[in-house]
Coordinates of C-alpha atoms and ligand atoms in Angstrom, one line a residue:
M1 CA 0.0 0.0 0.0
H2 CA 1.2 3.5 -0.8
A3 CA 2.2 5.6 2.3
A4 CA -0.6 8.1 1.5
K5 CA -3.1 5.3 1.3
T6 CA -1.9 3.8 4.6
I7 CA -2.3 7.2 6.3
A8 CA -5.8 7.5 4.8
V9 CA -6.8 4.1 6.1
L10 CA -5.3 4.9 9.6
F11 CA -7.1 8.2 9.6
L12 CA -10.4 6.5 8.6
L13 CA -9.9 3.9 11.4
S14 CA -9.3 6.6 14.0
V15 CA -12.4 8.5 12.7
L16 CA -14.5 5.3 13.1
A17 CA -13.0 4.8 16.5
C18 CA -14.3 8.2 17.5
A19 CA -17.9 7.3 16.8
V20 CA -18.1 5.5 20.2
P21 CA -17.7 7.7 23.3
P22 CA -14.0 8.0 24.0
S23 CA -12.4 5.6 26.4
S24 CA -11.2 7.1 29.7
G25 CA -8.2 4.8 29.5
L26 CA -9.5 3.0 32.6
L27 CA -7.7 -0.3 33.4
A28 CA -10.1 -3.1 33.5
N29 CA -10.2 -5.6 36.4
V30 CA -7.5 -4.0 38.5
S31 CA -7.9 -6.7 41.2
G32 CA -6.8 -9.3 38.6
R33 CA -3.4 -7.5 38.1
A34 CA -0.1 -6.9 39.9
T35 CA -0.8 -4.1 42.4
T36 CA 0.7 -2.5 45.4
S37 CA -1.8 -1.1 47.9
L38 CA -1.6 2.6 48.9
N39 CA -4.3 2.2 51.5
G40 CA -3.7 3.1 55.1
P41 CA -3.1 6.3 57.0
W42 CA -2.6 9.4 54.8
H43 CA -1.6 12.8 56.3
M44 CA -4.3 15.4 55.7
I45 CA -4.9 19.1 55.8
V46 CA -8.4 20.5 56.0
D47 CA -8.4 23.5 53.7
P48 CA -11.8 25.3 53.7
Y49 CA -10.5 28.5 52.0
E50 CA -8.6 26.4 49.4
T51 CA -5.3 28.0 50.4
G52 CA -3.4 24.9 49.4
L53 CA -3.5 25.5 45.6
G54 CA -1.8 28.9 45.9
E55 CA 0.5 27.8 48.6
R56 CA 1.4 24.7 46.6
Y57 CA 0.8 22.0 49.2
Y58 CA 1.4 19.5 46.4
E59 CA 5.1 20.2 46.6
N60 CA 5.1 18.9 50.2
A61 CA 8.0 21.3 50.8
K62 CA 10.1 21.7 53.9
P63 CA 11.7 24.9 55.1
K64 CA 15.1 25.3 53.5
D65 CA 16.6 27.1 56.4
K66 CA 15.5 28.5 59.7
S67 CA 14.2 31.7 58.2
D68 CA 12.1 30.0 55.6
R69 CA 8.3 30.4 55.8
I70 CA 6.2 27.4 55.0
E71 CA 2.8 27.4 56.6
Y72 CA 1.9 23.7 56.3
D73 CA 3.6 20.4 57.2
F74 CA 2.0 17.2 56.2
D75 CA 4.4 15.2 58.4
R76 CA 3.1 16.9 61.5
S77 CA -0.6 16.9 60.4
D78 CA -3.3 14.5 61.4
T79 CA -4.1 11.4 59.4
L80 CA -7.2 9.9 57.7
N81 CA -7.6 6.2 56.8
V82 CA -7.8 5.4 53.2
P83 CA -10.2 4.0 52.0
G84 CA -12.8 6.0 54.0
D85 CA -14.8 9.2 54.1
W86 CA -13.6 12.0 56.4
N87 CA -17.0 12.7 57.8
T88 CA -17.2 9.6 60.0
Q89 CA -13.5 9.6 60.9
K90 CA -13.3 13.0 62.5
E91 CA -16.3 14.4 64.4
S92 CA -15.3 18.0 63.4
L93 CA -15.7 17.0 59.7
F94 CA -19.1 15.4 60.0
F95 CA -20.8 18.2 58.1
Y96 CA -17.7 19.5 56.3
E97 CA -17.9 20.2 52.6
G98 CA -14.9 21.6 50.9
P99 CA -11.3 20.7 50.0
V100 CA -9.1 18.4 52.0
W101 CA -5.5 17.6 51.1
Y102 CA -4.1 14.1 51.5
E103 CA -0.4 13.1 51.4
R104 CA 1.3 9.8 51.5
S105 CA 4.8 8.7 50.8
F106 CA 5.8 5.3 49.6
V107 CA 8.9 3.4 48.5
Y108 CA 8.9 2.1 45.0
H109 CA 11.2 -0.3 43.2
R110 CA 10.4 -1.3 39.7
Q111 CA 9.4 -5.0 39.4
G112 CA 10.7 -5.4 35.8
R113 CA 7.3 -4.3 34.4
T114 CA 7.7 -1.1 32.4
R115 CA 4.6 1.0 33.0
A116 CA 2.8 2.0 36.2
F117 CA -0.5 3.6 37.0
V118 CA -2.0 5.0 40.2
Y119 CA -5.7 3.8 40.4
F120 CA -8.4 5.3 42.6
G121 CA -11.5 3.2 43.3
A122 CA -13.4 6.5 43.9
A123 CA -12.9 10.0 45.5
N124 CA -15.8 12.3 46.2
Y125 CA -16.2 14.6 44.4
F126 CA -13.6 16.6 42.6
T127 CA -10.0 15.5 42.7
R128 CA -6.5 16.8 41.8
V129 CA -3.7 14.3 41.9
Y130 CA 0.1 15.1 42.1
L131 CA 3.1 12.8 42.3
N132 CA 6.4 14.1 43.5
G133 CA 5.1 17.6 43.1
K134 CA 4.0 17.2 39.5
K135 CA 0.3 17.3 38.6
L136 CA -1.0 14.1 37.1
G137 CA -4.6 15.2 36.4
E138 CA -8.0 15.9 37.7
H139 CA -11.2 13.9 38.0
E140 CA -14.8 14.8 38.6
G141 CA -17.5 12.4 40.0
G142 CA -17.6 10.7 43.3
F143 CA -18.3 7.1 42.6
T144 CA -16.4 5.9 39.5
P145 CA -12.8 4.8 39.3
F146 CA -10.0 6.6 37.5
N147 CA -6.3 6.2 36.9
F148 CA -3.2 8.2 35.8
E149 CA -0.1 6.8 34.3
V150 CA 3.0 7.5 36.5
T151 CA 5.7 5.7 34.6
E152 CA 7.7 8.8 34.0
E153 CA 7.1 10.5 37.4
L154 CA 7.9 7.5 39.6
R155 CA 11.4 7.5 41.2
A156 CA 13.3 4.5 42.5
G157 CA 13.0 4.8 46.3
E158 CA 11.0 7.5 48.1
N159 CA 7.9 9.0 46.3
F160 CA 5.0 11.1 47.6
L161 CA 1.5 11.5 46.3
V162 CA -0.6 14.5 47.2
V163 CA -4.3 14.5 46.4
E164 CA -6.8 17.3 46.9
V165 CA -10.3 16.0 47.3
N166 CA -13.1 18.6 47.3
N167 CA -16.7 17.5 48.1
A168 CA -18.3 21.0 47.7
R169 CA -21.7 20.5 46.0
R170 CA -22.1 22.3 42.6
V171 CA -25.0 23.4 40.6
D172 CA -23.4 22.0 37.5
G173 CA -22.3 18.7 39.3
V174 CA -23.7 15.2 39.0
P175 CA -25.3 14.9 41.4
A176 CA -26.1 18.6 41.8
V177 CA -26.8 20.4 45.1
R178 CA -29.8 18.5 46.5
T179 CA -29.8 14.8 47.3
D180 CA -31.3 12.7 50.1
W181 CA -28.0 11.1 51.1
W182 CA -24.9 12.2 53.0
N183 CA -22.2 14.0 51.0
Y184 CA -19.3 11.8 52.3
G185 CA -16.0 13.3 51.1
G186 CA -12.6 11.8 50.7
L187 CA -10.7 8.9 49.2
T188 CA -13.6 6.6 49.8
R189 CA -12.3 3.5 48.0
D190 CA -8.9 1.7 47.5
V191 CA -5.9 3.4 46.1
V192 CA -3.4 1.1 44.3
L193 CA -0.4 1.3 42.2
V194 CA -0.7 -1.0 39.1
E195 CA 2.2 -2.3 37.1
V196 CA 1.9 -3.5 33.6
P197 CA 4.1 -4.2 30.6
G198 CA 4.7 -1.8 27.7
V199 CA 1.7 -3.1 25.8
F200 CA -0.9 -4.5 28.1
I201 CA -4.5 -5.7 28.1
Q202 CA -6.5 -2.5 28.6
D203 CA -10.0 -3.9 28.6
Y204 CA -12.2 -6.8 27.5
S205 CA -15.8 -7.8 27.2
I206 CA -16.6 -11.5 27.5
Q207 CA -20.3 -12.4 27.6
L208 CA -22.9 -14.6 26.0
A209 CA -24.0 -13.2 22.6
H210 CA -27.2 -11.3 23.0
G211 CA -30.1 -13.8 23.3
S212 CA -27.8 -16.9 23.0
L213 CA -27.0 -19.6 25.6
N214 CA -24.3 -21.3 23.6
E215 CA -22.2 -18.6 22.0
I216 CA -19.9 -16.0 23.5
A217 CA -19.4 -12.7 21.8
G218 CA -16.7 -10.3 23.0
W219 CA -13.7 -8.2 22.4
I220 CA -10.2 -7.6 23.8
Q221 CA -8.5 -4.3 23.6
L222 CA -4.8 -3.7 24.0
S223 CA -3.3 -0.5 25.3
A224 CA -1.4 0.6 22.3
N225 CA -2.2 1.3 18.7
P226 CA -1.1 0.8 16.0
V227 CA -0.1 -2.6 17.1
V228 CA -0.8 -6.1 15.9
A229 CA -0.4 -8.8 18.6
T230 CA -1.5 -12.2 19.6
V231 CA -4.0 -12.5 22.4
T232 CA -5.2 -15.6 24.1
L233 CA -8.5 -16.3 25.7
E234 CA -8.8 -19.2 28.1
I235 CA -11.9 -20.5 29.9
P236 CA -10.4 -23.8 31.2
E237 CA -13.6 -25.3 32.7
A238 CA -15.4 -24.8 29.4
G239 CA -12.5 -26.2 27.4
I240 CA -11.7 -22.9 25.6
K241 CA -8.2 -21.9 24.7
K242 CA -8.2 -19.7 21.6
E243 CA -5.6 -17.4 20.1
F244 CA -6.5 -14.3 18.1
T245 CA -4.6 -11.7 16.2
T246 CA -5.6 -8.1 16.9
D247 CA -6.2 -5.5 14.2
L248 CA -4.1 -2.4 13.9
Q249 CA -6.0 -0.8 16.7
G250 CA -4.9 -3.5 19.1
R251 CA -8.4 -4.9 19.2
V252 CA -10.0 -8.2 18.4
E253 CA -13.7 -9.0 18.3
F254 CA -14.8 -12.6 18.4
R255 CA -17.7 -15.0 18.6
L256 CA -17.2 -18.6 19.9
P257 CA -19.4 -21.5 20.6
I258 CA -19.4 -22.4 24.3
K259 CA -21.1 -24.9 26.6
V260 CA -21.7 -23.4 30.0
A261 CA -24.0 -23.7 32.9
P262 CA -25.8 -20.4 32.8
W263 CA -25.4 -18.0 35.7
S264 CA -28.6 -17.5 37.7
P265 CA -29.7 -16.5 41.2
E266 CA -30.2 -20.3 41.9
D267 CA -26.8 -21.3 40.5
P268 CA -24.5 -18.3 40.3
K269 CA -21.8 -20.2 38.5
L270 CA -18.6 -18.3 37.7
Y271 CA -15.9 -19.5 35.3
E272 CA -12.2 -18.7 35.6
V273 CA -11.2 -16.6 32.5
I274 CA -7.7 -15.7 31.6
V275 CA -6.8 -13.1 28.9
S276 CA -3.2 -12.9 28.0
T277 CA -0.8 -11.4 25.5
V278 CA 3.0 -11.4 25.4
G279 CA 4.1 -10.2 28.9
D280 CA 0.6 -9.6 30.3
R281 CA -2.0 -11.9 31.8
V282 CA -5.2 -10.9 33.5
R283 CA -7.4 -13.4 35.5
D284 CA -11.1 -12.9 36.0
A285 CA -14.1 -14.9 37.2
I286 CA -17.1 -14.5 34.8
G287 CA -20.6 -15.8 34.8
F288 CA -22.5 -16.3 31.6
R289 CA -26.2 -15.6 31.3
S290 CA -28.6 -14.1 28.8
L291 CA -30.9 -11.2 29.5
Q292 CA -33.8 -10.0 27.3
V293 CA -37.2 -8.4 27.4
R294 CA -40.3 -9.8 25.7
G295 CA -43.3 -7.5 26.0
T296 CA -43.6 -6.7 29.7
E297 CA -41.4 -9.6 30.8
I298 CA -37.8 -9.8 31.7
L299 CA -36.2 -13.0 30.5
L300 CA -33.2 -14.5 32.3
N301 CA -31.7 -17.3 30.3
G302 CA -34.8 -17.3 28.2
K303 CA -37.3 -17.6 31.1
P304 CA -39.4 -14.9 32.7
I305 CA -38.1 -13.8 36.1
F306 CA -39.8 -11.8 38.8
L307 CA -37.3 -9.6 40.6
R308 CA -37.6 -9.8 44.3
G309 CA -35.5 -6.8 45.1
I310 CA -34.5 -4.2 47.7
S311 CA -32.9 -0.8 47.2
L312 CA -29.9 0.1 49.2
H313 CA -27.4 2.9 49.7
E314 CA -23.6 2.3 49.9
E315 CA -23.6 3.0 53.6
A316 CA -21.7 1.0 56.2
P317 CA -23.6 -1.0 58.7
N318 CA -22.7 -0.3 62.3
R319 CA -19.8 2.0 61.9
G320 CA -21.7 4.3 59.5
G321 CA -20.1 6.3 56.6
R322 CA -19.4 5.1 53.1
A323 CA -19.3 1.3 52.8
F324 CA -16.2 0.1 50.9
S325 CA -15.0 -3.3 52.2
A326 CA -15.8 -6.9 51.3
E327 CA -17.0 -7.2 54.9
D328 CA -19.5 -4.3 54.4
A329 CA -20.7 -6.0 51.2
R330 CA -21.1 -9.3 53.0
T331 CA -23.3 -7.8 55.7
L332 CA -25.5 -5.7 53.3
L333 CA -26.0 -8.3 50.6
G334 CA -26.3 -11.0 53.3
W335 CA -29.4 -9.1 54.6
A336 CA -30.8 -8.9 51.0
K337 CA -30.4 -12.7 50.8
E338 CA -32.0 -13.2 54.1
L339 CA -35.0 -11.2 52.9
G340 CA -35.3 -13.6 50.0
C341 CA -34.1 -11.2 47.3
N342 CA -32.8 -12.2 43.9
F343 CA -32.2 -8.5 43.0
V344 CA -30.7 -5.4 44.5
R345 CA -31.1 -1.8 43.3
L346 CA -27.8 -0.1 44.1
A347 CA -29.0 3.4 44.6
H348 CA -28.2 6.2 43.5
Y349 CA -24.6 5.9 42.2
P350 CA -22.2 3.1 41.2
H351 CA -21.3 1.2 44.4
N352 CA -17.9 -0.3 45.1
E353 CA -16.6 -3.2 43.2
N354 CA -16.5 -5.5 46.3
E355 CA -20.3 -5.3 46.3
I356 CA -20.7 -6.1 42.6
R357 CA -18.3 -9.0 42.8
L358 CA -20.1 -10.4 45.8
A359 CA -23.5 -10.0 44.0
D360 CA -21.9 -12.1 41.2
R361 CA -21.1 -14.8 43.7
L362 CA -24.4 -14.7 45.6
G363 CA -26.6 -14.7 42.6
L364 CA -28.1 -11.2 43.1
L365 CA -29.1 -9.3 39.9
V366 CA -28.0 -5.7 40.1
W367 CA -29.4 -2.4 39.1
S368 CA -26.5 0.1 38.8
E369 CA -27.2 3.8 38.6
I370 CA -25.4 7.0 37.9
P371 CA -26.2 9.9 40.2
V372 CA -28.3 11.9 37.8
Y373 CA -30.7 12.7 40.6
W374 CA -33.5 15.3 40.9
E375 CA -32.5 18.6 39.5
I376 CA -29.5 18.7 37.1
D377 CA -28.1 21.5 35.0
W378 CA -29.7 19.9 31.9
T379 CA -28.6 22.5 29.3
N380 CA -25.0 22.6 30.4
P381 CA -22.7 20.6 28.0
A382 CA -20.1 20.1 30.7
T383 CA -22.7 18.5 33.0
L384 CA -23.7 16.2 30.2
A385 CA -20.1 15.3 29.5
N386 CA -19.6 14.6 33.2
A387 CA -22.7 12.3 33.4
D388 CA -21.6 10.6 30.2
A389 CA -18.1 10.0 31.6
Q390 CA -19.6 8.5 34.8
L391 CA -21.8 6.2 32.7
R392 CA -18.8 5.1 30.6
D393 CA -16.6 4.4 33.6
M394 CA -19.4 2.5 35.5
I395 CA -19.8 0.3 32.4
A396 CA -16.1 -0.1 31.9
R397 CA -15.6 -1.3 35.4
D398 CA -18.5 -3.8 35.6
R399 CA -19.3 -4.9 32.0
N400 CA -18.1 -8.4 32.7
R401 CA -20.2 -8.9 35.8
A402 CA -23.1 -11.4 35.2
S403 CA -25.0 -9.9 38.1
V404 CA -25.3 -6.5 36.5
A405 CA -28.6 -6.5 34.6
F406 CA -29.5 -2.8 34.4
W407 CA -27.7 0.4 33.7
S408 CA -29.9 3.1 35.2
L409 CA -29.5 6.6 33.8
S410 CA -31.4 8.7 36.4
N411 CA -33.7 8.9 39.4
E412 CA -36.8 11.1 39.7
T413 CA -35.8 13.7 37.3
P414 CA -38.4 16.4 36.3
V415 CA -40.2 16.0 33.0
E416 CA -39.0 18.8 30.7
P417 CA -37.6 19.0 27.2
A418 CA -33.9 19.7 28.1
R419 CA -33.9 16.8 30.4
L420 CA -35.2 14.5 27.7
T421 CA -32.5 15.5 25.3
F422 CA -29.9 15.0 28.0
L423 CA -31.1 11.5 29.0
K424 CA -31.7 10.4 25.4
R425 CA -28.0 11.0 24.8
L426 CA -27.1 8.9 27.8
A427 CA -29.4 6.1 26.7
D428 CA -27.9 6.1 23.2
D429 CA -24.4 6.0 24.7
A430 CA -25.2 3.3 27.2
R431 CA -26.6 1.1 24.3
Q432 CA -23.5 1.7 22.2
L433 CA -21.1 1.0 25.1
D434 CA -23.0 -2.1 26.2
P435 CA -25.7 -3.5 23.9
T436 CA -26.3 -6.5 26.2
R437 CA -27.7 -4.8 29.3
L438 CA -31.1 -3.3 29.9
I439 CA -31.3 0.5 30.0
T440 CA -33.6 1.9 32.7
S441 CA -34.4 4.9 34.9
A442 CA -36.4 5.3 38.1
M443 CA -39.3 7.8 37.4
N444 CA -42.2 9.3 39.3
H445 CA -44.2 11.2 36.8
T446 CA -47.7 9.6 36.8
E447 CA -51.1 10.8 35.7
K448 CA -54.5 9.9 37.0
T449 CA -56.3 7.7 34.4
G450 CA -59.3 6.7 36.5
P451 CA -60.8 7.1 40.0
N452 CA -58.2 4.8 41.5
R453 CA -55.8 4.4 38.6
Q454 CA -52.4 5.9 38.0
S455 CA -50.3 5.6 34.9
L456 CA -46.5 6.1 34.6
N457 CA -46.4 8.6 31.8
D458 CA -42.9 9.9 31.2
P459 CA -41.7 10.5 27.7
L460 CA -38.3 9.1 28.8
G461 CA -40.0 5.7 28.7
Q462 CA -39.7 5.6 24.9
Y463 CA -35.9 5.4 25.2
L464 CA -35.7 2.7 27.9
D465 CA -35.9 -1.1 27.9
V466 CA -37.4 -1.3 31.4
L467 CA -39.2 1.3 33.4
G468 CA -38.8 2.0 37.2
L469 CA -41.6 3.6 39.1
N470 CA -41.2 5.3 42.5
E471 CA -44.4 5.9 44.5
Y472 CA -45.0 6.8 48.1
V473 CA -48.7 6.1 48.8
G474 CA -49.1 6.0 52.6
W475 CA -46.1 8.1 53.2
Y476 CA -45.8 11.3 51.1
W477 CA -49.5 11.2 50.4
G478 CA -52.6 9.5 51.7
R479 CA -52.7 6.6 54.2
A480 CA -51.5 3.0 53.7
E481 CA -55.1 1.9 53.1
D482 CA -55.3 4.2 50.1
A483 CA -53.1 1.6 48.3
D484 CA -56.0 -0.9 48.5
G485 CA -57.4 -1.5 45.1
M486 CA -55.1 1.1 43.4
E487 CA -54.2 0.2 39.9
W488 CA -51.0 1.0 38.2
S489 CA -50.0 0.9 34.6
T490 CA -47.5 2.5 32.2
A491 CA -47.9 4.2 28.9
Y492 CA -45.6 1.6 27.3
Q493 CA -45.7 -2.1 26.5
K494 CA -42.4 -2.6 28.5
P495 CA -41.4 -4.4 31.7
F496 CA -41.9 -2.2 34.7
L497 CA -40.6 -2.4 38.3
M498 CA -41.8 -0.7 41.4
T499 CA -38.4 0.7 42.3
E500 CA -39.4 2.5 45.5
F501 CA -42.1 2.6 48.1
G502 CA -41.8 2.8 51.9
G503 CA -42.0 4.9 55.0
D504 CA -39.9 5.8 58.0
A505 CA -39.9 3.9 61.3
A506 CA -37.4 4.3 64.2
F507 CA -36.4 0.8 65.3
G508 CA -38.0 0.1 68.7
R509 CA -40.6 2.8 68.4
H510 CA -44.1 1.4 68.8
G511 CA -47.6 2.5 68.5
D512 CA -50.7 1.7 66.5
A513 CA -50.6 1.4 62.7
A514 CA -51.8 5.0 62.3
T515 CA -49.0 6.4 64.3
R516 CA -46.2 7.8 62.1
W517 CA -42.6 6.8 62.8
T518 CA -43.5 3.5 64.5
E519 CA -42.6 0.1 63.3
E520 CA -46.3 -0.8 63.2
Y521 CA -47.0 2.1 60.8
Q522 CA -44.2 1.0 58.4
A523 CA -45.2 -2.7 58.6
N524 CA -48.8 -1.8 57.9
L525 CA -47.7 0.3 54.9
Y526 CA -45.8 -2.7 53.5
V527 CA -48.8 -4.9 54.0
H528 CA -51.0 -2.6 51.9
Q529 CA -48.4 -1.8 49.3
L530 CA -47.6 -5.5 48.8
N531 CA -51.3 -6.3 48.4
M532 CA -51.5 -3.6 45.8
V533 CA -48.3 -4.6 44.0
K534 CA -49.3 -8.2 43.6
E535 CA -52.3 -7.2 41.6
I536 CA -50.4 -5.2 39.1
P537 CA -50.7 -7.1 35.8
G538 CA -47.3 -8.2 34.4
L539 CA -45.2 -6.3 37.1
A540 CA -41.7 -7.5 36.6
G541 CA -40.4 -6.9 40.1
L542 CA -39.9 -4.5 43.0
S543 CA -37.2 -2.9 45.1
P544 CA -38.8 -1.1 48.0
W545 CA -37.1 1.8 49.7
V546 CA -34.8 0.8 51.6
L547 CA -32.7 -2.0 53.1
M548 CA -31.0 -0.1 55.9
D549 CA -31.4 3.4 57.5
F550 CA -28.9 5.8 56.0
H551 CA -27.6 9.2 56.9
S552 CA -29.2 12.2 55.2
P553 CA -28.9 15.9 56.0
R554 CA -32.6 16.3 55.0
R555 CA -33.8 14.3 58.0
P556 CA -33.2 16.2 61.3
L557 CA -36.2 15.2 63.4
P558 CA -34.7 14.8 66.9
G559 CA -35.1 11.5 68.7
I560 CA -36.5 9.8 65.6
Q561 CA -34.4 10.7 62.5
D562 CA -31.4 12.4 64.0
Y563 CA -30.1 12.9 60.4
F564 CA -31.0 9.4 59.3
N565 CA -33.6 8.5 56.6
R566 CA -35.4 5.9 58.6
K567 CA -37.1 4.0 55.8
G568 CA -34.8 1.1 56.4
L569 CA -36.1 -2.4 57.0
L570 CA -33.1 -2.6 59.3
S571 CA -31.7 0.2 61.5
N572 CA -28.2 1.4 60.9
K573 CA -27.2 -1.0 63.6
G574 CA -28.7 -4.0 61.8
E575 CA -31.8 -4.4 63.9
R576 CA -34.7 -5.8 61.9
K577 CA -37.9 -3.8 62.0
Q578 CA -41.3 -5.5 61.7
A579 CA -41.6 -4.5 58.0
F580 CA -38.5 -6.6 57.3
F581 CA -40.5 -9.8 58.1
V582 CA -43.5 -8.6 56.1
L583 CA -41.4 -8.3 53.0
Q584 CA -39.6 -11.5 53.8
Q585 CA -42.9 -13.4 54.0
F586 CA -44.0 -11.9 50.7
Y587 CA -40.8 -13.0 49.0
R588 CA -41.1 -16.5 50.4
E589 CA -44.5 -16.8 48.8
K590 CA -43.3 -15.2 45.6
G591 CA -40.2 -17.3 45.5
S592 CA -41.6 -20.2 43.6
S593 CA -43.8 -18.3 41.1
A594 CA -41.9 -16.6 38.3
V595 CA -44.3 -13.8 37.4
P596 CA -47.4 -12.4 39.2
P597 CA -50.7 -13.7 37.8
R598 CA -52.0 -11.8 34.8
K599 CA -55.5 -10.4 35.0
Ligands
GCB1 C1 -37.2 9.1 46.8 C2 -35.8 9.1 46.4 C3 -34.9 8.6 47.4 C4 -35.3 9.1 48.8 C5 -36.7 8.6 49.1 C6 -37.2 9.2 50.4 O1 -38.1 9.2 46.0 O2 -35.6 8.4 45.2 O3 -33.5 8.9 47.1 O4 -34.4 8.8 49.8 O5 -37.5 9.0 48.1 O6 -37.0 8.6 51.4 O7 -37.9 10.2 50.3

C-alpha cells in the first residue's frame, strides 16, 4: 500500500473509533493484576479556603533554612484512613464540605514491568492528583474509578502522592446540590499502584452473545495502537483456549461456541477466565447468562423472572459512613439474601466493586445507577459530558459482571424537554457501550387515568428497555389503606418495576398502625403496598425503599431521625424492624412463582 493510502486508512480507522464515546483509559479488572496497595493512613490538611492551591501544598515542601516560611507540614498533620470518608473519621468533619489535602509517601522499586498507573477506586467529588510535586490530572465524579499513568514520574526509592479532594456541591455537578444522602467526602475507595508491561490488556468484554446460551461474543483491547499482537482467551472449565490476532487498533472481536452452565440466582456459577498477550496476563471470574425483554417480561436465560428486590445505599452497617470493604458488602447483601431477594437496586450511584463482585457470587441481579438525581443542569454541555463519563466508567468497570442487569440513567428527574435530550443522549451512549444490558431509569411522573388508577407517563420511557416507578402512597400522600385497590400501569408495553415505596420507622418505636414513625406504621404500609403490588398485571419486580437506615442531612427530626432517613427495613445497627418480616414473608410466597398472575 502507498504511504498516503496507509495514512488515509489509519485516519479512517481513527475517525471510526471516535464514533463511540472516547475511552477514559481505565484499566479493566485491577484486582486481577499486579498491584501495590496505597491504602492506610494518609496525612491530611483541611483547607476550607482552598489555600493549598496557591501555597502549593502539592510540593510537600520543607523549610530550606531556619528563616524559611512554609505554613503547612504534612508530616506533622493529622491522618485519615484510606479508604474511608472523612465525615465519619473526625467528628469535626461530619458536616464538612470543601477541600481536604491528602499526602502519602511510599517506597517504590520497579518490578521489571515497564509501566505504572495510580488507580483510585473513587474519590468524592472533585480530585486533583500530584506525584512528587507534578500534577497528574483531575477527576470529577464521586463514585467511579480513575487512573493516571505515572511511569515517567515514579522515582526509584521515596515518592510522595498529594491528592486534593473537594466535596463541595455544585449546581453543575452530577449529582447537583440537593440529594437525600450524605455527601461523604474523601478517598472513599482503595488506592493502588498497578504495574503493567509496555503493551498490556487494557479492557475486554466476554459475555454470551445477545439472546444466546451457547455462543460468547466479545472483544479484547490492548493499550497501544497501532499494534498487531496475539492475544489468548482461556476458559479452562469450558474447554476454551483460543488465540486471536488483533487489528491495527490493538483490538480483536470474536464469537465462539461455548457450553456453559448459565449463571442464575439459583446457580451463580462463575468461570475462571484468563486473557493474555506477550508479557501480560489478567485473570477474572465471569458468569454467563442471557438477558432480554419480551413484551412486559424480563427473561433471564430465556425464562421470565420476577425480581424480588430491595434498594440500598452504599452505607456501612454499624460504623456508619461510606461502605467500601468486602465485609460491608457481605453484611449488606447478606441481609438482602435473608429477605429472600434475587435482585438489588444499588442506589443512587455506582457502588464499590466488592459489592458487585459479591453480587456475582451470591446470585443477586444488580441495578447500577449514575447519580443523575432530581435537579440537574440539563442545558450545560459540561454537565452532560460529566454524566456521560460517569456512565462510561461505570460500564467499563462492571461490564463483565453477570449480576449487572440494568444500567440506570437517572432517578426522579423532572419531565421537561432539556432533560429528555440529556437523558436520550445517555441512553444512546449506554446502548452503544453495552448492547447487552437493559437500560432503565427510576421515574415518578404519573397521571390519573381513572378514579383509582395511575399511569406512569414519562416520555423518557420511549428510550428505555425497562421502566422503574417510585411511588409513596401511605407516606408522602394518603394513608397506607389508600393503596388498596389502586391500579398502576404504564404508557408503554415494556417491563416495569416498582423501584421505590416505603416509610420511616425508628427501630423500637411502637404504637398503632396509624402512628407515624412507628414500626407498626411501616409494617402496615408494607402490607397494603404489597397487596396492591401483587395485583399489578405483568409487574416484573420490585425494590422497596430501603434496606438499611442511612444518613441524610434532610432528616433532622430529633429523637426519631437524628439525620437518618429511617425508611430502612433494618436500623443502621442492623436491627430488623417489623416490616422486614412482612417483605420476607411476601418474597417467600413469591419465591416459587416466576411472574405475578395476569388479569
Ligand atoms: C425518593 C428518592 C430517594 C429518597 C426517598 C425518600 O423518592 O428516590 O432517594 O431517599 O424518596 O426517602 O424520600
